[in-house]
CSV table of C-alpha atoms in Angstrom, one decimal:
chain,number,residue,atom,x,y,z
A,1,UNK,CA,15.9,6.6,25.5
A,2,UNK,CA,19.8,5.4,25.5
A,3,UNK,CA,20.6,4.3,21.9
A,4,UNK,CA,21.1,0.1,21.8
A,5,UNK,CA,24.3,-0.7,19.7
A,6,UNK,CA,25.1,-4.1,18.8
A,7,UNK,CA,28.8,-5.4,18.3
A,8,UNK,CA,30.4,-8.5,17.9
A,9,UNK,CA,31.9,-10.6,20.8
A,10,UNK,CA,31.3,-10.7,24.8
A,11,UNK,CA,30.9,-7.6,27.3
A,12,UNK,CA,34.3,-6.5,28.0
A,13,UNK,CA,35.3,-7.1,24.0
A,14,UNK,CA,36.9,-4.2,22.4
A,15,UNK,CA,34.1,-3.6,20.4
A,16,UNK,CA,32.5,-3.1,23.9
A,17,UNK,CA,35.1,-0.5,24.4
A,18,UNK,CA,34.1,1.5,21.3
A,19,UNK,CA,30.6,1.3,22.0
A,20,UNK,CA,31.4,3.2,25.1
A,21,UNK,CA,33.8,5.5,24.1
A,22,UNK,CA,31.3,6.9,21.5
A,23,UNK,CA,28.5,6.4,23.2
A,24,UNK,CA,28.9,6.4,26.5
A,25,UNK,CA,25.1,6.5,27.5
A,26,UNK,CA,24.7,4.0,25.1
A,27,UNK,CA,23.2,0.2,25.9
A,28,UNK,CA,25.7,-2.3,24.6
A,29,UNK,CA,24.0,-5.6,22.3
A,30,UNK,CA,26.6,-8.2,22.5
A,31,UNK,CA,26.3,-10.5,19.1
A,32,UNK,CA,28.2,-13.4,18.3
A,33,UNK,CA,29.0,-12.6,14.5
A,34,UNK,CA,29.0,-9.2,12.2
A,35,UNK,CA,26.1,-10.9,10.3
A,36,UNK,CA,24.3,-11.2,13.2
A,37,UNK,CA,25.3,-7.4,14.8
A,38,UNK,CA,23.9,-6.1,11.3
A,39,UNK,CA,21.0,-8.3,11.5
A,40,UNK,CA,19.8,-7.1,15.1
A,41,UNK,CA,19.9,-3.5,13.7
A,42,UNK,CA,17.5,-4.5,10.8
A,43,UNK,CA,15.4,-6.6,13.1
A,44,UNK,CA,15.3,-3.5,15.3
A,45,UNK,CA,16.6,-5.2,18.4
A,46,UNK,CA,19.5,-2.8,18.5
A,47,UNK,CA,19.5,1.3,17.3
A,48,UNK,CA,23.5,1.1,15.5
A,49,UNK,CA,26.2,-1.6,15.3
A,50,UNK,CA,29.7,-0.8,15.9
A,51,UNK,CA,32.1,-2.9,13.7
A,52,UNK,CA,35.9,-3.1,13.5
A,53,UNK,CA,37.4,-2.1,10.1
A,54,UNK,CA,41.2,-2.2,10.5
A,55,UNK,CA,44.1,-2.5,12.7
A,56,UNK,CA,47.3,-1.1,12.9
A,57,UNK,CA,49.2,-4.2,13.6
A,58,UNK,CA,46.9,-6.8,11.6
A,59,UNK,CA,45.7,-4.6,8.6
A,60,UNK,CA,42.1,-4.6,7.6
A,61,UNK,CA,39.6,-7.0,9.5
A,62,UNK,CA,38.4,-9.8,7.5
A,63,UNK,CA,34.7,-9.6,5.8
A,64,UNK,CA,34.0,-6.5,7.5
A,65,UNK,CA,34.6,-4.7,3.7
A,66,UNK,CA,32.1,-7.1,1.9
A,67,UNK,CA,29.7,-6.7,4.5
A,68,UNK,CA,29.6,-2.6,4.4
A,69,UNK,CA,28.3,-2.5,1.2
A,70,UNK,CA,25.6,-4.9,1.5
A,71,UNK,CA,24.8,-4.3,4.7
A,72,UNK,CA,21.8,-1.2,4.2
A,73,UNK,CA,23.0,1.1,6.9
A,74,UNK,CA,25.4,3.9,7.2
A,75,UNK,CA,28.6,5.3,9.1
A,76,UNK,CA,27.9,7.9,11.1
A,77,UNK,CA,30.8,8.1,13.5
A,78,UNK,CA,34.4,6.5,13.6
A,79,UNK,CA,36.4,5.4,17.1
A,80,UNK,CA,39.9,4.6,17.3
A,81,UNK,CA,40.4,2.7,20.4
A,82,UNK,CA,44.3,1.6,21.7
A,83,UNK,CA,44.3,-2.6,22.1
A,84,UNK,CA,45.7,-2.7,25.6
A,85,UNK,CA,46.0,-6.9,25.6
A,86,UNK,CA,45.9,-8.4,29.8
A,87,UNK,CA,46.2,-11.9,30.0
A,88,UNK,CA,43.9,-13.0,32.6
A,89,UNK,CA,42.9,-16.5,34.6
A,90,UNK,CA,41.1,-17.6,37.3
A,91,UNK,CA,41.5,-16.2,40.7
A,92,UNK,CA,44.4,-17.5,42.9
A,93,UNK,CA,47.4,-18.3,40.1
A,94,UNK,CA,50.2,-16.8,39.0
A,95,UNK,CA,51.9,-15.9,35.5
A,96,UNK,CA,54.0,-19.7,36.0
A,97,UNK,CA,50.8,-21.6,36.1
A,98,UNK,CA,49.2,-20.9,32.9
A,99,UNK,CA,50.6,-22.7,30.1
A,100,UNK,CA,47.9,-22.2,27.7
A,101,UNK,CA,45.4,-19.2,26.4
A,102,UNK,CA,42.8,-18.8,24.1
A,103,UNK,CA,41.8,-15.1,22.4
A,104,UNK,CA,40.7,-14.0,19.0
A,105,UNK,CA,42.6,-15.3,15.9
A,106,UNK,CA,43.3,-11.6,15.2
A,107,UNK,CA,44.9,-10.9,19.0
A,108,UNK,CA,47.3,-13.8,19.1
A,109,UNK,CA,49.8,-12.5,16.9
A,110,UNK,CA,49.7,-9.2,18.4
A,111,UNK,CA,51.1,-11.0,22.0
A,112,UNK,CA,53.7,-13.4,20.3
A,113,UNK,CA,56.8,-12.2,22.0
A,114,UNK,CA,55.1,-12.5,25.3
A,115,UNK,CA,53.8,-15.6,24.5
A,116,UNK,CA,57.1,-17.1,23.5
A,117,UNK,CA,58.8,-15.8,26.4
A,118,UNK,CA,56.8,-17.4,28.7
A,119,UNK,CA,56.4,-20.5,26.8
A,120,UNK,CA,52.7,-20.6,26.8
A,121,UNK,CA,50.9,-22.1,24.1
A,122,UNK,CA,47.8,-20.3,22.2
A,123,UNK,CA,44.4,-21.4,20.7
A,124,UNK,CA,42.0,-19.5,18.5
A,125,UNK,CA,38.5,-18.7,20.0
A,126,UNK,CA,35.4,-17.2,18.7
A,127,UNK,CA,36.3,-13.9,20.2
A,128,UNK,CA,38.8,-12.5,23.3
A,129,UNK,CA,36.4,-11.4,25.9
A,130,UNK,CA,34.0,-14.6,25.1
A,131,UNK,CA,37.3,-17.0,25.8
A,132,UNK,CA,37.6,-14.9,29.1
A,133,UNK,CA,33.5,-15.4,30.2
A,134,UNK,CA,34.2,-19.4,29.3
A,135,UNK,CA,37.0,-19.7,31.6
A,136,UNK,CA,35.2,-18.0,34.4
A,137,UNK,CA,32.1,-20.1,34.0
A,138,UNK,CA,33.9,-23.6,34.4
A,139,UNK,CA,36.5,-22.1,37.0
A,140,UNK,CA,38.9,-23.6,34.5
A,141,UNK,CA,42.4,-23.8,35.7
A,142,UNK,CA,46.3,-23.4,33.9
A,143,UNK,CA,44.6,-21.7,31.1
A,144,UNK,CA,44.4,-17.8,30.0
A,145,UNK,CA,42.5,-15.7,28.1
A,146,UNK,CA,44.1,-12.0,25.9
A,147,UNK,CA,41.7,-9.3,26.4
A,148,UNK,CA,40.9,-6.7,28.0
A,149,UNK,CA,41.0,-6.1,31.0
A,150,UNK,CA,37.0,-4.3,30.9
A,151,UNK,CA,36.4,-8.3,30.4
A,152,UNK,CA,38.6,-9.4,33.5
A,153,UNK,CA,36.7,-7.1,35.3
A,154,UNK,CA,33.1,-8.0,33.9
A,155,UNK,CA,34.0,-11.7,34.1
A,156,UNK,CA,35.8,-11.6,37.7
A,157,UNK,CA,39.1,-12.7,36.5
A,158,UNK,CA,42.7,-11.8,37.9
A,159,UNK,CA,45.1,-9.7,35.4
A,160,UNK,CA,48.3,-11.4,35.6
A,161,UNK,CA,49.9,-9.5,32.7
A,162,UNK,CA,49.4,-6.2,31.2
A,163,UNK,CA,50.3,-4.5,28.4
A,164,UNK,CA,51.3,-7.6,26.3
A,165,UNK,CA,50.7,-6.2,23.0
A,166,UNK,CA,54.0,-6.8,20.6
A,167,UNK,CA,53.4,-2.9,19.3
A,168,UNK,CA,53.0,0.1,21.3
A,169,UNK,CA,50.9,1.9,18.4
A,170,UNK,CA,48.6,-0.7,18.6
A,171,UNK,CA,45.0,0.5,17.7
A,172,UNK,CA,42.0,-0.4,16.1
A,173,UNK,CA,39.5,1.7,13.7
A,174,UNK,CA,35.4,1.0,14.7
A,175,UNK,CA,32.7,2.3,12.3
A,176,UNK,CA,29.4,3.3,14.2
A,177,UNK,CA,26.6,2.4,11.3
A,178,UNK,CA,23.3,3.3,11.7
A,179,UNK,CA,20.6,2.6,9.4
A,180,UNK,CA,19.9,6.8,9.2
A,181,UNK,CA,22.3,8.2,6.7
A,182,UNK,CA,22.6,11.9,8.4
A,183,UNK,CA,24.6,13.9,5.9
A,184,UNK,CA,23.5,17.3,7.4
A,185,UNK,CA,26.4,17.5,9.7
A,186,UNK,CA,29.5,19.3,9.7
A,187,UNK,CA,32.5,19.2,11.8
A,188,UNK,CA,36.4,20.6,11.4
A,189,UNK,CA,37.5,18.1,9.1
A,190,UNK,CA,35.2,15.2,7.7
A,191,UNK,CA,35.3,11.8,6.1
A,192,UNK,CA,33.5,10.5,2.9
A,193,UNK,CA,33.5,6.6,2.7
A,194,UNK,CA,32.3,4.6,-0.4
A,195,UNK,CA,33.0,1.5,-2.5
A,196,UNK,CA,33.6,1.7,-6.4
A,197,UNK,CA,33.8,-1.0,-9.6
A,198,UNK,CA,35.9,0.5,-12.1
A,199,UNK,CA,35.1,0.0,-15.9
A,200,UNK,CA,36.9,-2.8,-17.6
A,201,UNK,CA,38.7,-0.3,-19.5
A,202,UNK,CA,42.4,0.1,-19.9
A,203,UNK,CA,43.9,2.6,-16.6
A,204,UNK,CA,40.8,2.2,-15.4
A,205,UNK,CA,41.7,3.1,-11.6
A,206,UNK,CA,44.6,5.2,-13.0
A,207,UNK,CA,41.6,7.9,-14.0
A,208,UNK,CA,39.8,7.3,-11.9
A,209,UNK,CA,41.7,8.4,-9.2
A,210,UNK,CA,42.7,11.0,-11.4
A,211,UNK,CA,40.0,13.6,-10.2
A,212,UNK,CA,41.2,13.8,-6.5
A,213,UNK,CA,44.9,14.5,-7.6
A,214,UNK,CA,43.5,17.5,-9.8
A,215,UNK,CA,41.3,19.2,-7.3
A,216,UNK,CA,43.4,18.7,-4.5
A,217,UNK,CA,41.3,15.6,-2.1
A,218,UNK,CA,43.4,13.9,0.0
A,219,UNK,CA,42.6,10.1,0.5
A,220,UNK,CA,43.2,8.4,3.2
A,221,UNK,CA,42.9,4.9,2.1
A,222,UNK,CA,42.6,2.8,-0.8
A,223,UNK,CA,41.8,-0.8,-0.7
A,224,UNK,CA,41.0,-3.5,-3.2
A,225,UNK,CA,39.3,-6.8,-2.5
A,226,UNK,CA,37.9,-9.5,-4.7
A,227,UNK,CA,33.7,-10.0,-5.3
A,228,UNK,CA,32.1,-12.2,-6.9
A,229,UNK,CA,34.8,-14.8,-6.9
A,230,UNK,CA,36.3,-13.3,-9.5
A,231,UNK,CA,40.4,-13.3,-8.6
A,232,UNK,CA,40.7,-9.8,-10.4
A,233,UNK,CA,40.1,-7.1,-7.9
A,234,UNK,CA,37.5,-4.8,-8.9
A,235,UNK,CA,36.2,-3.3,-6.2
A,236,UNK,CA,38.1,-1.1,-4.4
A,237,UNK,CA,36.7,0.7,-0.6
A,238,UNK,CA,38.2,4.0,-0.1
A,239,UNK,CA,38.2,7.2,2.7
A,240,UNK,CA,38.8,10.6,2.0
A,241,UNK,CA,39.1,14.2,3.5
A,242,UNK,CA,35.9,16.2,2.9
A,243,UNK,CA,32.1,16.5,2.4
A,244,UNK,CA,30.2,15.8,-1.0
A,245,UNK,CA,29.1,19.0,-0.9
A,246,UNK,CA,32.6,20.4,-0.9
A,247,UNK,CA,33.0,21.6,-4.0
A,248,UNK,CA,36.3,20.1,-4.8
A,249,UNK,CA,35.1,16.6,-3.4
A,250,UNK,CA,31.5,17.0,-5.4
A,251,UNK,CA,34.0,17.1,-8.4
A,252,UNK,CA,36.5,14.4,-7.9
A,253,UNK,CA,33.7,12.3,-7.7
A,254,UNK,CA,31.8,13.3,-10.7
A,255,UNK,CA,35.3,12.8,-12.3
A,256,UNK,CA,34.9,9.4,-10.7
A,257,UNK,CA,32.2,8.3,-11.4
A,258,UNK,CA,32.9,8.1,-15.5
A,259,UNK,CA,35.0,5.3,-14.9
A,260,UNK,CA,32.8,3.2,-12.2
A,261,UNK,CA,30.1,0.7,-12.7
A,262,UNK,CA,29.3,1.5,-9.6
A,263,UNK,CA,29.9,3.9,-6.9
A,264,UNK,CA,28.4,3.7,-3.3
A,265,UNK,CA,28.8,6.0,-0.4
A,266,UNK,CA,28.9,4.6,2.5
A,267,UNK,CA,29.0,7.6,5.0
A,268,UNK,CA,29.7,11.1,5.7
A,269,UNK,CA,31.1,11.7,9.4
A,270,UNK,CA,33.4,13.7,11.7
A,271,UNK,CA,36.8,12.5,11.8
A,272,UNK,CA,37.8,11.3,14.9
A,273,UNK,CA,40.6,13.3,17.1
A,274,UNK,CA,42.5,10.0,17.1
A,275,UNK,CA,43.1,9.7,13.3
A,276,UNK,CA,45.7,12.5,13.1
């Protein structure tokens, strides 16, 4: 049987888009939060959940860092998929007519110099491809939706503008998270994921970090955020190059692990062709 993965937003989101890319036999769940794309997964109404984790032109996607950890599952895979943004309407309009659209908090700024050009005014929505299936169901009129244009298509809109996007490198990073941690596999060049609390100790992060400099692991990224509601940033989320059972990563993380409270892994996958 086709795997089920649940993402968050509409058919036709970009989450959609990821689901396909990596699985293309795969049956897309749509959910209306991340808590709830997690929570179909444990309920068992859905086989993996694909979740966006950063942007190129945003940064890093909110809550999706405090989730991971708690979340019980796993990251099997990673999907790097190019935000192409289309502003679409209802049939029969042109570009002139629409004064107003509605997308994702996170897509508006990446459109603002189209936006301002054309003089049309923006408003936040739940998510892109779900602004675009609301249009379509009232037959509304004047008013656009950013997305892409998988949800023009799905949603029988017209594209009336392509390639919007303020930044031509424009691309977002999905994590494919299963609740089967599948450390087994080996590919070319992997990716380790985890979360760490350093010790309340002075240089704390400074040795910690200490033991991928010295046996030669190159990380990828490094990210702090706050927990607890504590305003001193403990935790930190970080990728690097390698397997656990590389020899050189098995010791940076021993090294590691000396100055944690805690250290979590949060997956062991192929790197994607995309990342280089």
């Amino acid at each position: 049987m086709a795997d089920r993965i649940a993402f968050q937003g509409e058919l036709g989101a970009y989450s959609h888009e990821a689901v396909v890319k990596a699985r293309p036999d795969a049956i897309p769940v749509p959910c209306t939060t991340f808590e709830d794309a997690f929570a179909t997964v444990r309920e068992g109404r859905a086989d993996m959940a694909m979740l966006p984790v950063e942007n190129t032109t945003y940064g890093r996607v909110a809550d999706i860092h405090r989730l991971l950890p708690e979340s019980g599952m796993h990251i099997v895979d990673e999907a790097f998929i190019r935000v192409r943004i289309a502003l679409m309407a209802m049939p029969g309009q042109s570009l002139s007519d629409i004064k107003h659209v509605r997308a994702h908090l996170v897509l508006i700024p990446q459109a603002r110099a189209f936006l301002d050009t054309h003089g049309i005014t923006s408003e936040a929505a739940a998510d892109s491809a779900g602004a675009a299936a609301a249009i379509a169901q009232v037959g509304e009129m004047g008013v656009g939706a950013l997305a892409s244009a998988v949800a023009a298509d799905i949603h029988g809109l017209d594209i009336l503008a392509r390639d919007i996007e303020d930044q031509g490198h424009n691309t977002t990073r999905f994590l494919l998270m299963s609740p089967k941690d599948d450390t087994s596999r080996r590919g070319e060049t992997m990716i380790t994921t985890f979360v760490f609390e350093v010790r309340n100790i002075p240089a704390a992060l400074y040795k910690a970090m200490g033991g991928f400099a010295t046996n030669g692991v190159n990380m990828t990224k490094l990210e702090s955020y706050m927990v607890g509601g504590a305003f001193t940033a403990t935790q930190f989320y970080a990728d690097v190059e390698g397997h656990p059972d590389d020899p050189a990563l098995a010791r940076a993380l021993d090294e590691l692990s000396f100055f944690t409270n805690r250290l979590d892994i949060l997956g062991v996958y192929p790197a994607a062709a995309k990342r280089d």
